[in-house]
Amino acid sequence: MPAQFDARHPGRYACDARVTGASSLRVGWCPGALRPMESGDGLLLRVKPRGGVLTLAQAEALAHLSLRYGNGHLDLTGRANLHLRGATADTLDALVEGFGKLGLLDASPDAEAVRNIVASPLAGLDPTCVDVTPMIAALETRLAQDAALHRLPPKWSFVLDGGGRFPLHGVAADVRFVFDRDGGLRVGLTGGSVCAWGSRDRIVDIAAALAGLVLAQDIPTRMRPLVDAQGAAAIFATVGLPLAGRASGPQIAVQPADILGPHMDAVPLFGIAPAFASLHADDLLRIVDIASRAGASDLRLTPWRVLLITGLVDPASFDGTSLIANPADPRLSIVTCAGAPACHRGSTATRVDAAALARRLGGATAVHVAGCSKGCAHPAPAPWTLVGQGGHYDLICDGSVKDMPVARGLSFNEAATWISRNVDTRGS
């Protein structure tokens, strides 16, 4: 089994509505479908499937849109969304129109920007998971219709965790709703040491009230600075929520290897992942075809950058592709971003280097290969982090892109050799 990432512990493995001209584009923010971002390979658009669910018809149509109006490359994100890459100013209108026909557009760019909800991917399928589907719909409606909430920071997010087979323990969010099977609802805040009790029929009002405390500041921030300043207990008291005790301590987070391949419980499932989260449209079409023949009705996107096919699939169906169905695949031990030349900020070919590193290390340790100091693919610490700087790499041990390197200005081969030698001596 390859080394896995644990987001909590270092060293633990585990426009306006449409934009049509280049002058209207911005670089370096969180893109949407209605606010695309200019990147190294063209315009980048983010597709946010509602509840993380794509019907097979939607997935097939997205693949064709990508091939016709983009460059055929899609990325799976850590928020259970899709990035469509390589659009141009000339193809953008047709692409956005296509999204609209598929029901994948929001009413406005501002509404789109704040609709950041990560929910249990098996909601409505897994009998051991609370069905949070109605709560997702209600919260999405409030976020769309309440203009005051459109002032929230673009990365502000909610988690709706129904538990079950794939709980969302390691998925970060400003506000977390955890649904117990006995009908209880616990509310947590990022950075908070305590949680509170809430009522399921008031989840939308609770979400809006907590967001309102941030919006009342002169400059709205994420939740963590408010928690650091006031404490979670005081925040819950302000919105009238009774304390439920201390927040849960570190729990074992789901890893991609836990999801891949067939699952033969109450509901048959099959997990498939593109290498380094980069999915070609042709591979998506193949996934749709296999899923259709397996009797699946949809694809479930997950925050672990794995697609779940809701049907019984023969693992041999993916033989001969670069897609990952084997939980022991060493590529799972490497997390990386698009890198150069696809990203303006990236100075190294991260995906090429990640593939070489996976072959060299064989999954012996987890590595984050970042094309720049933003660390988009994995903001948390990792056993080893490579940060692209001017075509070379800085190397960080047991830390994130924000930490002090143990070596600077290494070629890829030098960095790979350093990691390989130290993994041999550390045994990790």
mmCIF file of N, CA and C in Angstrom, residues 50 82 93 95 132 135 138 160 166 174 193 231 259 332 346 370 394:
data_model
loop_
_atom_site.group_PDB
_atom_site.id
_atom_site.type_symbol
_atom_site.label_atom_id
_atom_site.label_comp_id
_atom_site.label_asym_id
_atom_site.label_seq_id
_atom_site.Cartn_x
_atom_site.Cartn_y
_atom_site.Cartn_z
ATOM 1 N N ARG A 50 -24.055 20.070 -8.198
ATOM 2 C CA ARG A 50 -24.828 20.211 -6.958
ATOM 3 C C ARG A 50 -24.767 18.913 -6.159
ATOM 4 N N LEU A 82 -15.026 20.252 -10.575
ATOM 5 C CA LEU A 82 -14.254 19.983 -11.789
ATOM 6 C C LEU A 82 -13.716 21.284 -12.351
ATOM 7 N N ASP A 93 -18.299 31.777 -24.631
ATOM 8 C CA ASP A 93 -19.759 31.929 -24.629
ATOM 9 C C ASP A 93 -20.460 30.601 -24.910
ATOM 10 N N LEU A 95 -19.292 27.651 -24.400
ATOM 11 C CA LEU A 95 -19.053 26.758 -23.274
ATOM 12 C C LEU A 95 -20.006 27.065 -22.124
ATOM 13 N N VAL A 132 -28.226 13.728 3.490
ATOM 14 C CA VAL A 132 -28.161 15.183 3.642
ATOM 15 C C VAL A 132 -28.621 15.910 2.382
ATOM 16 N N MET A 135 -30.879 18.942 2.851
ATOM 17 C CA MET A 135 -30.178 20.056 3.490
ATOM 18 C C MET A 135 -29.231 20.748 2.525
ATOM 19 N N ALA A 138 -31.430 23.006 0.407
ATOM 20 C CA ALA A 138 -31.907 24.177 1.150
ATOM 21 C C ALA A 138 -30.796 25.197 1.347
ATOM 22 N N LEU A 160 -21.190 19.255 5.004
ATOM 23 C CA LEU A 160 -22.363 18.542 5.503
ATOM 24 C C LEU A 160 -22.003 17.064 5.533
ATOM 25 N N PHE A 166 -17.979 6.696 3.933
ATOM 26 C CA PHE A 166 -16.902 7.645 3.646
ATOM 27 C C PHE A 166 -17.174 8.977 4.347
ATOM 28 N N ASP A 174 -15.087 26.117 6.916
ATOM 29 C CA ASP A 174 -15.312 27.162 7.915
ATOM 30 C C ASP A 174 -16.366 26.734 8.924
ATOM 31 N N SER A 193 -12.337 24.515 19.546
ATOM 32 C CA SER A 193 -12.087 23.383 20.440
ATOM 33 C C SER A 193 -13.376 22.776 20.975
ATOM 34 N N GLY A 231 -13.140 32.825 20.343
ATOM 35 C CA GLY A 231 -13.371 31.485 20.855
ATOM 36 C C GLY A 231 -14.676 30.916 20.334
ATOM 37 N N ILE A 259 -11.149 4.226 -1.256
ATOM 38 C CA ILE A 259 -12.323 4.385 -2.116
ATOM 39 C C ILE A 259 -12.169 3.631 -3.431
ATOM 40 N N LEU A 332 -0.600 7.231 -6.040
ATOM 41 C CA LEU A 332 -1.459 7.780 -4.989
ATOM 42 C C LEU A 332 -0.660 8.461 -3.884
ATOM 43 N N GLY A 346 3.258 28.384 -12.024
ATOM 44 C CA GLY A 346 4.142 27.231 -11.891
ATOM 45 C C GLY A 346 5.421 27.400 -12.692
ATOM 46 N N ALA A 370 4.705 20.907 -5.551
ATOM 47 C CA ALA A 370 4.024 22.180 -5.809
ATOM 48 C C ALA A 370 4.794 22.973 -6.854
ATOM 49 N N ASP A 394 12.690 23.888 -4.038
ATOM 50 C CA ASP A 394 13.058 23.932 -2.633
ATOM 51 C C ASP A 394 12.443 22.704 -1.969
#
